[in-house]
Amino acid sequence: MSFQLSIFIGLFLLCVCLLGVLALRLARQVRQQRRDMDRLGETLQHSREDAERQKDRLAERSDLDHAKDEFISTVSHELRTPLTSIRGALGLLSSGLLGNVDTRAQNLLRIASTNTERLIRLINDILDLERMESGRAPVNMRRCSIYDLAREAVDTMTALADAAQIRLELNSYAAHDANYFDADPDRILQVLTNLLSNAIKFSPANTTVSVQIDANIDALSVKVIDRGRGIPADKLESIFDRFQQVETSDSSKKGGTGLGLAICRSIMLQHGGLIWAQPNQGWAQPNQNEAQTNQSNPGTTFCVQFSRGARVGESSVHTMSAPAVERGEGLILVCDDDPGIRTVVSEQLHRNGYDVMEAGSGEEVIALAHEQAMRNSPAPAISAILLDHYLPGLSGWETLRQLKNSPATAPIPVIVLSVSSPTERPLLVGEAQGWVQKPYSEGLLLAELGRVLKTNAGPVKMSKHDLRASRLTA
Amino acid sequence: MRECIAMRRILIIDDEEDIREVAALSLETTAGWEIVTACNGADGLRAAANSKPFPDAILMDVMMPDMDGPTTFRLMQQNPDLAQIPVLLLTAKVQGVDQRRFAGLGVSGVLFKPFNPLTLAAQVSEKLGWED
């Protein structure tokens, strides 16, 4: 009996012990959960504060945009007012309506008139570009025919071409129905006339400038092909930047404003399209003699391409739009010190087919880029780096410089994300392959990334020699 | 010089003396129109009311001290005699926002500075549907 009792007591004590252990564990778990809850609460609080800060920043930016608008409007008005008197006076004098002036004076009047016209064009172009790049230029979308627009552009430019003894020709390889797409016809006409005017300006006399249209179910393209002296490979991209010419004297000699191609690019981005320049490829000259006389002129093809699925006119940072460009591939390294922005950009890139790697600082970018460059396949090499301009610690500019100074990372194209426009940062522009001004839309970012990847022909593979060199310098 | 078919009388209201002079000379020499000028909104209202016959059209600047173009236009609309006269705004404000604001005013048209002195008269005629 006492044995049974002691067993019973033993079992009872064991149960008590087990219960005690269980109770202790439970208590610990509860404590742990409470701590987790506290941490979650803190995180939530942080997210709320982040969201508030983000909202403040957006409001600040909208105030800034408004102030910028006001400033541009005022400057434009103040410049136009004196120009009105100058243009009026010169125009009336040189017209001869008020009596004849002698030949030398007439020549001086012509010089003054021509340059006044140029100044007016420049002010108009600056204003145009500013409005488009800030996303405040209205886009009036309509169904239009790319053939009709190209025809109109060719007709408009015929007088200029005749004066320069250039022949314009228009060829279409598109089926009639494939010509139709949605766009702002005035803007597209502006792109085509700008490209034609460029081609005419930089072509030697007695050559042909050819416009070729192609279209299929996914996309439409127009090529403007000239027989000019061609554009050096390292300038094929930069000519789309403001005030960039192949030779510094080009603009003044040819009467351009240096903004035509930048405007074309802005319009194409607004339409979710692409624009690029390339040397002529296998272009059959229709006239044998012409080809011979201009052997030394490779010429340039300017291509514009519209994707039928593109969404248009989106330029707000918080618009999550459908992709405006074809799906991408490759590994993109995204660097921004703001984890929120990193997440948004990564999400956008993921959705469009890219693999993404994130970095929060310039130092991290350099380390990751080297690590990836030196890894043997099948690990993917970095196709491009998206680099925020303002970074704490190592600045965006310093990071870019270090990336470009190291043989291992120099070939990786870098796209700078910045609140500044490229013209404000000429040094950075020289080193970077792409530029996206904040606030940007998803379409704009993807279009620029697509353009940079296209012109850089994919990720760059390192040779063993390069790798060794990079290890030494890294 | 264009032959004058119909004698038109135009009132130009602009605070910039040089622009008044150039615009007046341009319209006189290219179209042979008779020009009256005024240097601000109030002066313009007086000139329009006192001009006999009334001007056939008014060419008016937008940004003027004291009383701007749109305000002058609104006051003109309250006077039954002056409300009949077509008004064209001549402005250096070319941005989309400004253009939409002008369109809402009910003016007969907007012309932009800097204008071409040789085609200004033709632009005015076109906006007002004048045949000559």
Coordinates of C-alpha atoms in Angstrom, one line a residue:
Chain A
M1 CA 0.0 0.0 0.0
S2 CA 2.7 2.4 1.1
F3 CA 4.6 1.3 -2.1
Q4 CA 1.6 2.2 -4.2
L5 CA 1.2 5.5 -2.3
S6 CA 4.8 6.4 -2.9
I7 CA 4.5 5.6 -6.6
F8 CA 1.3 7.7 -6.7
I9 CA 3.1 10.5 -4.9
G10 CA 6.1 10.1 -7.2
L11 CA 3.9 10.3 -10.3
F12 CA 2.0 13.3 -8.8
L13 CA 5.3 15.1 -8.1
L14 CA 6.5 14.3 -11.7
C15 CA 3.3 15.7 -13.0
V16 CA 3.7 18.8 -10.9
C17 CA 7.2 19.2 -12.2
L18 CA 6.2 18.7 -15.8
L19 CA 3.4 21.2 -15.3
G20 CA 5.8 23.6 -13.8
V21 CA 8.2 23.3 -16.7
L22 CA 5.3 23.7 -19.1
A23 CA 4.1 26.8 -17.2
L24 CA 7.6 28.2 -17.3
R25 CA 7.9 27.6 -21.0
L26 CA 4.5 29.1 -21.6
A27 CA 5.4 32.2 -19.6
R28 CA 8.7 32.5 -21.6
Q29 CA 6.7 32.2 -24.8
V30 CA 4.2 34.8 -23.7
R31 CA 7.1 37.1 -22.7
Q32 CA 8.7 36.5 -26.1
Q33 CA 5.5 37.1 -27.9
R34 CA 5.0 40.3 -26.0
R35 CA 8.5 41.4 -27.0
D36 CA 7.7 40.5 -30.6
M37 CA 4.4 42.5 -30.4
D38 CA 6.3 45.5 -29.0
R39 CA 8.8 45.2 -31.8
L40 CA 6.1 44.9 -34.4
G41 CA 4.4 47.9 -32.8
E42 CA 7.7 49.9 -33.1
T43 CA 8.1 48.8 -36.7
L44 CA 4.5 49.8 -37.5
Q45 CA 5.2 53.2 -35.8
H46 CA 8.4 53.6 -37.9
S47 CA 6.5 52.7 -41.1
R48 CA 3.8 55.3 -40.2
E49 CA 6.5 57.9 -39.6
D50 CA 8.1 56.9 -42.9
A51 CA 4.8 57.2 -44.7
E52 CA 4.3 60.7 -43.1
R53 CA 7.8 61.7 -44.1
Q54 CA 7.2 60.5 -47.6
K55 CA 4.0 62.5 -47.7
D56 CA 5.8 65.6 -46.5
R57 CA 8.5 65.1 -49.1
L58 CA 5.8 64.7 -51.9
A59 CA 4.1 67.9 -50.7
E60 CA 7.5 69.7 -50.6
R61 CA 8.2 68.5 -54.1
S62 CA 4.9 69.7 -55.4
D63 CA 5.6 73.1 -53.8
L64 CA 9.0 73.1 -55.5
D65 CA 7.4 72.1 -58.8
H66 CA 5.0 75.0 -58.5
A67 CA 7.8 77.5 -57.7
K68 CA 9.8 76.2 -60.7
D69 CA 6.8 76.6 -62.9
E70 CA 6.4 80.2 -61.8
F71 CA 10.0 80.9 -62.3
I72 CA 10.2 79.5 -65.8
S73 CA 7.0 81.3 -66.8
T74 CA 8.3 84.6 -65.5
V75 CA 11.8 84.3 -67.0
S76 CA 10.2 83.3 -70.3
H77 CA 7.9 86.3 -70.2
E78 CA 10.7 88.7 -69.2
L79 CA 12.8 87.5 -72.1
R80 CA 10.1 87.6 -74.6
T81 CA 9.1 91.2 -73.9
P82 CA 12.3 92.9 -75.0
L83 CA 12.6 90.3 -77.9
T84 CA 9.3 91.5 -79.2
S85 CA 10.6 95.0 -79.7
I86 CA 13.9 93.8 -81.2
R87 CA 12.2 91.3 -83.6
G88 CA 9.6 93.9 -84.6
A89 CA 12.2 96.7 -85.2
L90 CA 14.6 94.5 -87.1
G91 CA 11.9 92.8 -89.1
L92 CA 10.4 96.0 -90.3
L93 CA 13.8 97.6 -91.1
S94 CA 15.1 94.6 -93.1
S95 CA 11.9 94.2 -95.0
G96 CA 12.5 97.4 -96.8
L97 CA 9.0 98.6 -96.0
L98 CA 10.4 101.7 -94.5
G99 CA 12.8 102.5 -97.3
N100 CA 15.9 100.9 -98.6
V101 CA 19.2 100.6 -96.7
D102 CA 22.6 100.1 -98.3
T103 CA 23.9 96.5 -98.8
R104 CA 26.3 96.5 -95.8
A105 CA 23.6 97.7 -93.4
Q106 CA 21.3 95.2 -94.9
N107 CA 23.8 92.4 -94.2
L108 CA 24.1 93.6 -90.6
L109 CA 20.3 93.7 -90.3
R110 CA 20.2 90.1 -91.6
I111 CA 22.7 88.9 -89.0
A112 CA 20.8 90.6 -86.2
S113 CA 17.4 89.2 -87.5
T114 CA 18.8 85.6 -87.9
N115 CA 20.2 85.6 -84.4
T116 CA 17.1 87.0 -82.9
E117 CA 15.1 84.2 -84.5
R118 CA 17.6 81.7 -83.1
L119 CA 17.3 83.2 -79.6
I120 CA 13.5 83.0 -79.8
R121 CA 13.7 79.3 -80.9
L122 CA 16.1 78.6 -78.1
I123 CA 13.7 80.1 -75.5
N124 CA 10.8 78.2 -77.0
D125 CA 12.8 74.9 -76.9
I126 CA 13.9 75.4 -73.4
L127 CA 10.4 76.0 -72.2
D128 CA 9.1 73.1 -74.2
L129 CA 11.7 70.7 -72.8
E130 CA 11.2 71.9 -69.3
R131 CA 7.5 71.3 -69.5
M132 CA 7.9 67.9 -70.9
E133 CA 10.5 66.7 -68.6
S134 CA 8.5 67.9 -65.6
G135 CA 5.6 65.9 -66.9
R136 CA 3.4 69.0 -67.1
A137 CA 3.1 69.2 -70.9
P138 CA -0.4 67.9 -71.9
V139 CA -0.4 64.9 -74.2
N140 CA -3.5 64.9 -76.5
M141 CA -3.8 61.2 -77.5
R142 CA -5.6 60.4 -80.7
R143 CA -5.7 57.5 -83.1
C144 CA -3.3 58.5 -85.9
S145 CA -1.5 57.0 -88.9
I146 CA 2.3 56.9 -88.7
Y147 CA 2.3 57.0 -92.5
D148 CA 0.2 60.2 -92.7
L149 CA 2.4 61.8 -90.0
A150 CA 5.6 60.8 -91.9
R151 CA 4.1 62.1 -95.1
E152 CA 3.3 65.4 -93.5
A153 CA 6.7 65.7 -92.0
V154 CA 8.4 65.0 -95.4
D155 CA 6.1 67.6 -97.1
T156 CA 6.9 70.2 -94.4
M157 CA 10.6 69.7 -94.8
T158 CA 10.7 69.6 -98.6
A159 CA 11.5 73.3 -99.0
L160 CA 14.4 73.1 -96.6
A161 CA 15.7 69.9 -98.3
D162 CA 15.4 71.5 -101.8
A163 CA 17.4 74.5 -100.6
A164 CA 20.1 72.2 -99.4
Q165 CA 19.8 70.1 -102.6
I166 CA 18.8 67.0 -100.6
R167 CA 16.3 64.5 -101.9
L168 CA 13.7 63.2 -99.4
E169 CA 12.1 59.8 -99.9
L170 CA 9.5 57.9 -97.9
N171 CA 9.1 54.1 -97.9
S172 CA 6.7 52.1 -96.0
Y173 CA 7.0 48.3 -95.3
A174 CA 3.9 48.3 -93.1
A175 CA 0.5 47.0 -94.1
H176 CA -2.1 49.8 -94.3
D177 CA -3.9 48.7 -91.1
A178 CA -0.7 48.4 -89.2
N179 CA 0.0 52.2 -89.6
Y180 CA -2.6 53.1 -87.0
F181 CA -1.6 53.8 -83.3
D182 CA -2.4 56.1 -80.4
A183 CA -0.3 59.1 -80.0
D184 CA -0.3 62.9 -79.8
P185 CA 0.0 63.7 -83.5
D186 CA 1.5 67.2 -83.0
R187 CA 4.2 65.8 -80.8
I188 CA 5.1 62.9 -83.2
L189 CA 5.2 65.4 -86.1
Q190 CA 7.6 67.5 -84.0
V191 CA 9.9 64.4 -83.5
L192 CA 9.8 63.5 -87.2
T193 CA 10.4 67.1 -88.5
N194 CA 13.2 67.5 -85.9
L195 CA 14.9 64.3 -87.1
L196 CA 14.4 65.3 -90.8
S197 CA 15.7 68.8 -90.2
N198 CA 18.8 67.3 -88.5
A199 CA 19.4 64.8 -91.3
I200 CA 19.1 67.6 -93.9
K201 CA 21.4 69.9 -91.9
F202 CA 24.2 67.3 -91.6
S203 CA 23.9 65.7 -95.1
P204 CA 26.1 66.7 -98.0
A205 CA 24.4 68.2 -101.1
N206 CA 23.0 65.7 -103.7
T207 CA 22.3 62.9 -101.3
T208 CA 19.1 61.3 -100.2
V209 CA 17.5 61.3 -96.8
S210 CA 15.3 58.3 -96.5
V211 CA 12.4 57.8 -94.2
Q212 CA 11.4 54.1 -93.6
I213 CA 8.3 52.9 -91.8
D214 CA 7.8 49.5 -90.4
A215 CA 5.0 48.1 -88.3
N216 CA 3.8 44.9 -86.9
I217 CA 1.3 43.7 -84.3
D218 CA 3.6 44.7 -81.3
A219 CA 5.4 47.8 -82.5
L220 CA 5.8 50.6 -85.0
S221 CA 9.1 52.1 -86.1
V222 CA 10.3 55.0 -88.2
K223 CA 13.9 55.3 -89.4
V224 CA 15.4 58.5 -90.7
I225 CA 18.5 57.5 -92.7
D226 CA 21.1 60.1 -93.8
R227 CA 24.4 60.0 -95.7
G228 CA 26.1 62.6 -93.4
R229 CA 29.5 62.2 -92.0
G230 CA 28.2 59.9 -89.3
I231 CA 28.4 60.1 -85.5
P232 CA 31.3 58.7 -83.5
A233 CA 30.3 55.6 -81.5
D234 CA 30.9 57.4 -78.1
K235 CA 28.6 60.2 -79.1
L236 CA 25.6 58.1 -80.2
E237 CA 24.0 58.5 -76.9
S238 CA 25.1 61.8 -75.7
I239 CA 23.7 63.6 -78.8
F240 CA 20.3 63.2 -77.1
D241 CA 21.5 65.3 -74.2
R242 CA 20.9 69.1 -74.1
F243 CA 23.3 71.2 -76.0
Q244 CA 25.4 68.2 -77.1
Q245 CA 26.7 68.2 -80.6
V246 CA 29.3 66.1 -82.4
E247 CA 31.4 69.2 -82.8
T248 CA 30.9 72.2 -80.6
S249 CA 30.7 74.5 -83.6
D250 CA 27.9 72.5 -85.2
S251 CA 25.0 74.1 -83.6
S252 CA 25.8 77.7 -84.4
K253 CA 26.9 76.9 -87.9
K254 CA 23.7 75.0 -88.6
G255 CA 21.3 77.4 -86.8
G256 CA 20.1 74.7 -84.4
T257 CA 19.3 75.2 -80.7
G258 CA 21.1 72.1 -79.5
L259 CA 17.8 71.0 -77.9
G260 CA 16.1 69.3 -80.8
L261 CA 17.1 65.7 -80.0
A262 CA 16.6 66.2 -76.3
I263 CA 13.0 67.3 -77.1
C264 CA 12.6 64.2 -79.4
R265 CA 13.7 62.0 -76.6
S266 CA 11.3 63.6 -74.1
I267 CA 8.4 63.2 -76.5
M268 CA 9.3 59.5 -77.1
L269 CA 9.5 58.9 -73.4
Q270 CA 6.1 60.5 -72.9
H271 CA 4.8 58.1 -75.4
G272 CA 6.5 55.1 -73.8
G273 CA 8.6 54.7 -76.9
L274 CA 12.3 54.6 -77.7
I275 CA 14.6 56.7 -79.7
W276 CA 18.2 55.9 -80.6
A277 CA 20.9 56.6 -83.2
Q278 CA 23.1 54.0 -84.9
P279 CA 25.5 53.9 -87.9
N280 CA 23.8 52.9 -91.1
Q281 CA 23.7 49.1 -91.6
G282 CA 23.7 47.5 -95.0
W283 CA 21.7 50.3 -96.6
A284 CA 21.5 49.8 -100.3
Q285 CA 22.1 53.1 -102.0
P286 CA 19.5 53.5 -104.8
N287 CA 22.0 55.4 -106.9
Q288 CA 25.4 53.9 -107.8
N289 CA 27.1 57.2 -108.5
E290 CA 25.7 58.7 -105.3
A291 CA 27.1 55.8 -103.3
Q292 CA 30.5 56.3 -104.9
T293 CA 30.8 60.0 -104.4
N294 CA 29.9 59.6 -100.7
Q295 CA 32.0 56.5 -99.9
S296 CA 33.5 58.3 -96.9
N297 CA 30.2 59.1 -95.4
P298 CA 28.8 56.2 -93.5
G299 CA 25.7 58.2 -92.4
T300 CA 23.5 57.7 -89.5
T301 CA 20.1 56.1 -88.9
F302 CA 17.8 57.6 -86.3
C303 CA 15.2 55.1 -85.1
V304 CA 12.0 55.8 -83.2
Q305 CA 9.9 52.9 -81.9
F306 CA 6.5 52.8 -80.4
S307 CA 5.3 49.8 -78.5
R308 CA 1.6 49.2 -79.0
G309 CA 1.1 48.2 -75.3
A310 CA 2.7 51.4 -74.0
R311 CA 0.8 53.6 -71.6
V312 CA 1.3 57.2 -72.1
G313 CA 1.9 60.5 -70.3
E314 CA 2.7 58.9 -66.9
S315 CA 5.3 60.9 -65.0
S316 CA 4.3 60.8 -61.4
V317 CA 6.4 59.0 -59.0
H318 CA 3.5 57.2 -57.3
T319 CA 2.0 55.9 -60.5
M320 CA 2.4 52.2 -60.7
S321 CA 1.8 51.7 -64.4
A322 CA 1.9 48.8 -66.7
P323 CA 5.3 48.3 -68.4
A324 CA 5.8 50.8 -71.2
V325 CA 8.6 48.8 -72.7
E326 CA 9.4 45.3 -73.7
R327 CA 10.1 42.8 -70.9
G328 CA 13.7 43.0 -69.8
E329 CA 16.2 40.4 -68.6
G330 CA 19.4 40.6 -66.6
L331 CA 20.6 41.4 -63.1
I332 CA 20.1 44.9 -62.0
L333 CA 21.9 46.3 -58.9
V334 CA 19.7 49.0 -57.3
C335 CA 21.4 51.4 -54.9
D336 CA 19.4 53.9 -52.8
D337 CA 19.8 54.8 -49.1
D338 CA 16.0 54.9 -48.7
P339 CA 14.8 51.3 -48.2
G340 CA 11.3 52.4 -49.3
I341 CA 12.5 53.6 -52.7
R342 CA 14.7 50.5 -53.1
T343 CA 11.6 48.2 -52.5
V344 CA 9.5 50.1 -55.0
V345 CA 12.2 50.1 -57.7
S346 CA 13.0 46.4 -57.1
E347 CA 9.3 45.6 -57.3
Q348 CA 8.9 47.4 -60.6
L349 CA 12.0 45.7 -62.1
H350 CA 10.9 42.3 -60.8
R351 CA 7.5 42.7 -62.4
N352 CA 9.2 43.5 -65.7
G353 CA 11.4 40.4 -65.8
Y354 CA 14.6 41.7 -64.3
D355 CA 16.5 40.1 -61.4
V356 CA 17.4 42.6 -58.7
M357 CA 20.1 43.0 -56.1
E358 CA 19.8 45.8 -53.6
A359 CA 22.5 48.0 -51.9
G360 CA 22.0 50.7 -49.4
S361 CA 25.3 52.6 -49.8
G362 CA 28.0 53.4 -52.3
E363 CA 30.5 51.2 -50.5
E364 CA 28.0 48.3 -50.7
V365 CA 27.5 48.8 -54.5
I366 CA 31.3 48.8 -55.1
A367 CA 31.7 45.6 -53.0
L368 CA 28.8 43.8 -54.6
A369 CA 29.7 44.8 -58.2
H370 CA 33.3 43.5 -57.7
E371 CA 32.0 40.3 -56.1
Q372 CA 29.7 39.7 -59.0
A373 CA 32.2 40.6 -61.6
M374 CA 34.7 38.1 -60.2
R375 CA 32.3 35.2 -59.7
N376 CA 32.6 32.5 -62.3
S377 CA 29.5 31.5 -64.4
P378 CA 26.8 30.4 -64.1
A379 CA 26.3 33.2 -61.6
P380 CA 24.9 36.1 -63.5
A381 CA 27.0 39.2 -64.1
I382 CA 25.4 42.6 -63.3
S383 CA 23.7 44.0 -66.4
A384 CA 23.3 47.5 -65.0
I385 CA 23.5 49.6 -61.8
L386 CA 20.8 52.1 -60.8
L387 CA 22.6 54.6 -58.6
D388 CA 21.0 57.2 -56.5
H389 CA 22.9 60.5 -56.8
Y390 CA 22.5 61.6 -53.2
L391 CA 24.0 59.0 -50.9
P392 CA 25.3 59.4 -47.3
G393 CA 28.9 58.4 -46.9
L394 CA 30.4 57.7 -50.3
S395 CA 28.4 60.0 -52.6
G396 CA 26.8 58.9 -55.8
W397 CA 29.4 60.8 -57.8
E398 CA 32.3 59.3 -55.9
T399 CA 30.8 55.8 -56.2
L400 CA 30.4 56.2 -59.9
R401 CA 34.0 57.4 -60.3
Q402 CA 35.3 54.4 -58.3
L403 CA 33.2 52.0 -60.4
K404 CA 34.5 53.5 -63.6
N405 CA 38.1 53.5 -62.4
S406 CA 38.2 49.8 -61.7
P407 CA 38.6 47.5 -64.8
A408 CA 36.3 44.9 -63.1
T409 CA 33.3 47.3 -62.8
A410 CA 34.0 49.9 -65.5
P411 CA 32.1 48.1 -68.2
I412 CA 28.9 47.9 -66.2
P413 CA 26.5 50.6 -67.4
V414 CA 25.4 52.9 -64.7
I415 CA 22.1 54.8 -64.7
V416 CA 22.0 57.8 -62.3
L417 CA 18.8 58.5 -60.5
S418 CA 18.8 62.2 -59.5
V419 CA 16.5 65.1 -58.8
S420 CA 18.9 67.2 -60.8
S421 CA 18.7 67.4 -64.6
P422 CA 21.7 66.0 -66.5
T423 CA 22.7 69.5 -67.6
E424 CA 23.2 70.5 -64.0
R425 CA 25.7 67.7 -63.5
P426 CA 27.8 67.6 -66.6
L427 CA 30.7 65.7 -64.8
L428 CA 28.4 62.9 -63.7
V429 CA 26.8 62.7 -67.2
G430 CA 30.2 62.0 -68.8
E431 CA 30.7 58.9 -66.6
A432 CA 27.1 57.6 -66.5
Q433 CA 25.5 55.7 -69.4
G434 CA 21.9 56.7 -68.4
W435 CA 20.1 59.3 -66.5
V436 CA 16.6 59.3 -64.9
Q437 CA 15.4 62.5 -63.3
K438 CA 13.3 62.2 -60.1
P439 CA 10.4 62.1 -59.8
Y440 CA 10.2 59.5 -62.5
S441 CA 7.5 57.1 -63.7
E442 CA 8.0 53.4 -64.0
G443 CA 7.7 53.7 -67.8
L444 CA 10.5 56.3 -67.9
L445 CA 12.8 54.2 -65.7
L446 CA 12.2 51.1 -67.7
A447 CA 12.6 52.9 -71.1
E448 CA 15.9 54.3 -70.0
L449 CA 17.1 51.0 -68.6
G450 CA 16.0 49.3 -71.9
R451 CA 17.8 51.9 -73.9
V452 CA 21.1 51.6 -71.9
L453 CA 21.0 47.8 -72.0
K454 CA 20.3 47.8 -75.7
T455 CA 23.2 50.1 -76.5
N456 CA 25.6 48.3 -74.2
A457 CA 24.7 44.9 -75.7
G458 CA 24.1 43.1 -72.4
P459 CA 26.3 42.3 -69.4
V460 CA 29.9 42.5 -70.1
K461 CA 32.0 39.3 -69.5
M462 CA 35.4 39.7 -68.0
S463 CA 38.5 38.1 -69.3
K464 CA 40.9 36.4 -66.9
H465 CA 43.4 39.1 -67.5
D466 CA 40.8 41.8 -66.5
L467 CA 39.9 39.9 -63.4
R468 CA 43.4 39.7 -62.2
A469 CA 43.8 43.4 -62.9
S470 CA 40.6 44.2 -61.1
R471 CA 41.7 42.2 -58.0
L472 CA 44.8 44.3 -57.9
T473 CA 43.0 47.6 -58.1
A474 CA 39.9 46.7 -56.1
Chain B
M1 CA 2.8 96.9 -99.2
R2 CA -0.7 95.5 -99.1
E3 CA -3.3 97.6 -100.7
C4 CA -5.8 98.9 -98.2
I5 CA -9.3 97.5 -99.0
A6 CA -11.1 98.4 -95.9
M7 CA -9.9 101.1 -93.5
R8 CA -9.6 99.4 -90.1
R9 CA -9.1 101.2 -86.8
I10 CA -7.2 99.2 -84.2
L11 CA -6.6 100.1 -80.5
I12 CA -3.3 98.7 -79.1
I13 CA -3.1 98.6 -75.3
D14 CA 0.4 97.8 -74.0
D15 CA 2.5 99.2 -71.2
E16 CA 5.7 98.8 -73.2
E17 CA 6.2 101.9 -75.3
D18 CA 8.6 100.1 -77.7
I19 CA 6.1 97.3 -78.4
R20 CA 3.3 99.8 -79.0
E21 CA 5.4 101.6 -81.5
V22 CA 6.6 98.5 -83.3
A23 CA 3.2 96.9 -83.4
A24 CA 1.6 100.2 -84.6
L25 CA 4.2 100.6 -87.3
S26 CA 3.8 97.0 -88.4
L27 CA 0.0 97.2 -88.8
E28 CA 0.2 100.7 -90.5
T29 CA 2.9 99.7 -93.0
T30 CA 1.8 96.1 -93.8
A31 CA -2.0 96.6 -93.8
G32 CA -2.5 100.4 -93.8
W33 CA -4.7 100.3 -90.8
E34 CA -5.3 103.3 -88.5
I35 CA -3.8 102.8 -85.1
V36 CA -4.7 104.3 -81.7
T37 CA -2.6 103.3 -78.7
A38 CA -3.0 103.3 -74.9
C39 CA -0.4 102.6 -72.2
N40 CA -2.5 100.8 -69.6
G41 CA -5.9 99.2 -68.9
A42 CA -7.7 102.4 -67.6
D43 CA -6.2 104.5 -70.5
G44 CA -7.4 101.7 -72.9
L45 CA -11.0 101.8 -71.6
R46 CA -11.0 105.6 -72.0
A47 CA -9.5 105.4 -75.5
A48 CA -12.0 102.8 -76.6
A49 CA -15.0 104.7 -75.3
N50 CA -13.9 108.1 -76.7
S51 CA -12.8 106.8 -80.1
K52 CA -15.4 107.7 -82.7
P53 CA -16.0 105.5 -84.5
F54 CA -15.2 102.7 -82.1
P55 CA -12.2 100.6 -82.9
D56 CA -12.8 97.6 -85.2
A57 CA -10.6 95.5 -82.8
I58 CA -8.5 95.8 -79.7
L59 CA -5.0 94.3 -79.4
M60 CA -4.2 94.1 -75.7
D61 CA -1.3 93.0 -73.6
V62 CA -2.0 90.7 -70.7
M63 CA 0.6 91.6 -68.0
M64 CA 0.1 95.4 -67.3
P65 CA 0.6 97.2 -64.0
D66 CA -2.5 98.3 -62.0
M67 CA -5.1 96.7 -64.3
D68 CA -4.1 93.7 -66.3
G69 CA -5.5 92.6 -69.7
P70 CA -8.1 90.1 -68.4
T71 CA -9.5 92.7 -65.9
T72 CA -9.7 95.4 -68.6
F73 CA -11.5 92.9 -70.8
R74 CA -14.0 92.1 -68.1
L75 CA -14.7 95.8 -67.5
M76 CA -15.1 96.3 -71.2
Q77 CA -17.8 93.5 -71.3
Q78 CA -19.8 95.5 -68.8
N79 CA -20.1 98.4 -71.2
P80 CA -22.7 97.6 -73.9
D81 CA -20.9 99.7 -76.5
L82 CA -17.4 98.3 -75.8
A83 CA -18.6 94.7 -75.4
Q84 CA -19.2 94.6 -79.2
I85 CA -15.5 95.2 -80.0
P86 CA -13.5 92.0 -80.6
V87 CA -10.4 91.7 -78.4
L88 CA -7.2 89.9 -79.1
L89 CA -4.7 89.3 -76.4
L90 CA -1.1 89.8 -77.3
T91 CA 1.0 88.0 -74.8
A92 CA 4.4 86.7 -73.9
K93 CA 2.8 84.1 -71.7
V94 CA 2.9 81.0 -73.8
Q95 CA 2.6 78.2 -71.3
G96 CA -0.3 75.8 -71.4
V97 CA -1.8 76.9 -68.1
D98 CA -1.9 80.5 -69.3
Q99 CA -3.4 79.6 -72.6
R100 CA -6.2 77.7 -71.0
R101 CA -6.9 80.6 -68.7
F102 CA -7.1 83.0 -71.7
A103 CA -9.4 80.7 -73.6
G104 CA -11.9 80.8 -70.7
L105 CA -12.1 84.6 -70.8
G106 CA -14.1 84.8 -74.0
V107 CA -11.7 86.9 -76.0
S108 CA -11.6 86.6 -79.8
G109 CA -8.2 85.1 -79.8
V110 CA -4.6 85.1 -78.5
L111 CA -1.5 86.1 -80.3
F112 CA 2.0 85.5 -79.0
K113 CA 5.0 87.7 -78.5
P114 CA 7.5 88.0 -80.0
F115 CA 5.3 88.4 -83.1
N116 CA 6.5 88.6 -86.6
P117 CA 6.0 92.3 -87.7
L118 CA 5.5 91.3 -91.3
T119 CA 2.7 88.8 -90.6
L120 CA 1.0 90.4 -87.5
A121 CA -1.8 92.1 -89.6
A122 CA -2.5 88.8 -91.4
Q123 CA -2.7 87.0 -88.0
V124 CA -5.1 89.5 -86.7
S125 CA -7.3 89.3 -89.8
E126 CA -7.3 85.5 -89.6
K127 CA -8.3 85.4 -85.9
L128 CA -11.1 87.8 -86.6
G129 CA -12.2 86.3 -89.8
W130 CA -11.6 89.4 -91.8
E131 CA -11.5 88.9 -95.5
D132 CA -9.2 91.8 -96.5

